[in-house]
Amino acid sequence: MKTNAATPAATTDASSTPTSHSHFDGVDLRQLAERFPTPFHAYSASAIHQRIGELQAALAGLDATICFAVKANPNLAILQLMANVGVGADIVSVGELRRALNAGMPAERIVFSGVGKSADEIAGALNVGIMRFNVESLDELHTLQRVAKAQDVTARAAVRINPDVDAHTHAKISTGKSENKFGVSIDEARRWFAKRKQLSHVQLDGLHVHIGSQILSVEPFRLALQRVAAFWRELEQAGHPINSIDVGGGLGVCYRAGVDQPVAASDYVDVIREALADYRGKLLLEPGRYLIAEAGVLLTRVIRVKPGVERSFLVLDAAMNDLQRPSLYDAWHDIVPVTDASRPMTTYDIVGPVCETGDTFARGRELPECVAGELLLIKATGAYGTSMASTYNSRPLAAEVLLRQGRYAVVRRRQHFEEMIAGEQPARNWETP
Ligand code: LLP
């Protein structure tokens, strides 16, 4: 299996002295950190473009649309960048729909996934004419029919198949096993198609599958797609034409240099080509992490080094509210000093200032000896970083900066205190419901 070559803009520039992590997409991170208080997120536009390019190149000759999973990074500037190169959106809420439309993504490149779409959300999405609903339950299908009838429009729908495949990823981000809440079994989907003509305002002519996230082998994809392909053939023979197959997202990335071996886009697409060799309809893909994770870093400074009884703590100014993945999934993120890597190594627990033990980015991590004020990079934070951030401990949402070939643009300024408390008020006017 091929692995992704290091992305020049996403890996920091090894040629610059005295350090190997001082530059990102041609921007000197030390200078950038003089301009913006840490912590803040930086994204490399070049690295995002490179990923999109790799996937688009792999898809050459196929009638395929990439719909970026907005939940991975919903920043408007990021979505705009995607829209400009023809990428659409996979959304799971009206908030994400509004972001995608605001960013200039055409409604006909937007698909709506998720187990809990409300009637109001369905109505909103129908109103703007999105491409397709990925329907996850019979109740949702009936709601879609009812809402579409009320609007006198025809909704295009795909059934999300739960293929009962183990994606061999973290249990919390595995979605394709029958015990998971997502999708319906092939048996159930078969019954939906048998009655599809009763749906006066839903055109049920698509299949969808998404088995999980951060998948590092092609085999789970192959197995899931083989099951979907077999079902597609059965449906065609039974007189149910299928116009679109959405193969979901899930492609993994490298969080731990030298350990994680991501699947190359071309190998992934080869699996799709092989499983769906005789399929001539439209293909949809919903990558999130693959397009953006390694294009993002979180810049943070060491507040202090705190020697403890059993371990030495490196206390950062970034915390679990800025990047939840380590506390939520015990996820590994490489952490490196921005300057001068040639110092004696030592072992730290790398933690944030938030008042719980779970606010830990890494345990027993080897790092060059650090001092207070030192600038560090937490790597591969572009996906599910800011999108899962909170203001826990009343810490403001961090700024986001987009970098491109030596220049930068602020794409979200750091949250002001007044914005954080906006909407809160003293309990003055007591009413009865
Ligand atoms: N399509 C659907 C229907 C999804 O639910 C997801 C992600 C994607 C596509 C994109 O998956 P990706 O290509 O990014 O793997 N917060 C977790 C990840 C949760 C993924 C949720 N669904 C994390 O930080 O690892």
Coordinates of C-alpha atoms in Angstrom, one line a residue, residues 8 36 62 90 95 116 168 181 190 238 241 256 259 264 267 374 380:
P8 CA 5.5 20.3 1.7
F36 CA -1.2 37.1 17.9
L62 CA -15.4 9.4 -12.6
D90 CA -21.8 17.3 3.7
G95 CA -26.2 25.9 11.0
G116 CA -31.6 13.5 14.0
H168 CA -11.0 -0.7 13.2
K181 CA -27.0 4.4 15.8
R190 CA -34.8 -3.3 0.8
A238 CA -35.5 -5.3 -9.1
P241 CA -32.6 2.7 -10.5
R256 CA 1.9 10.3 14.9
V259 CA 3.6 5.3 13.3
A264 CA -3.1 7.2 -0.2
D267 CA -5.4 3.6 -3.2
E374 CA 8.6 28.8 24.7
A380 CA -2.6 18.0 12.8

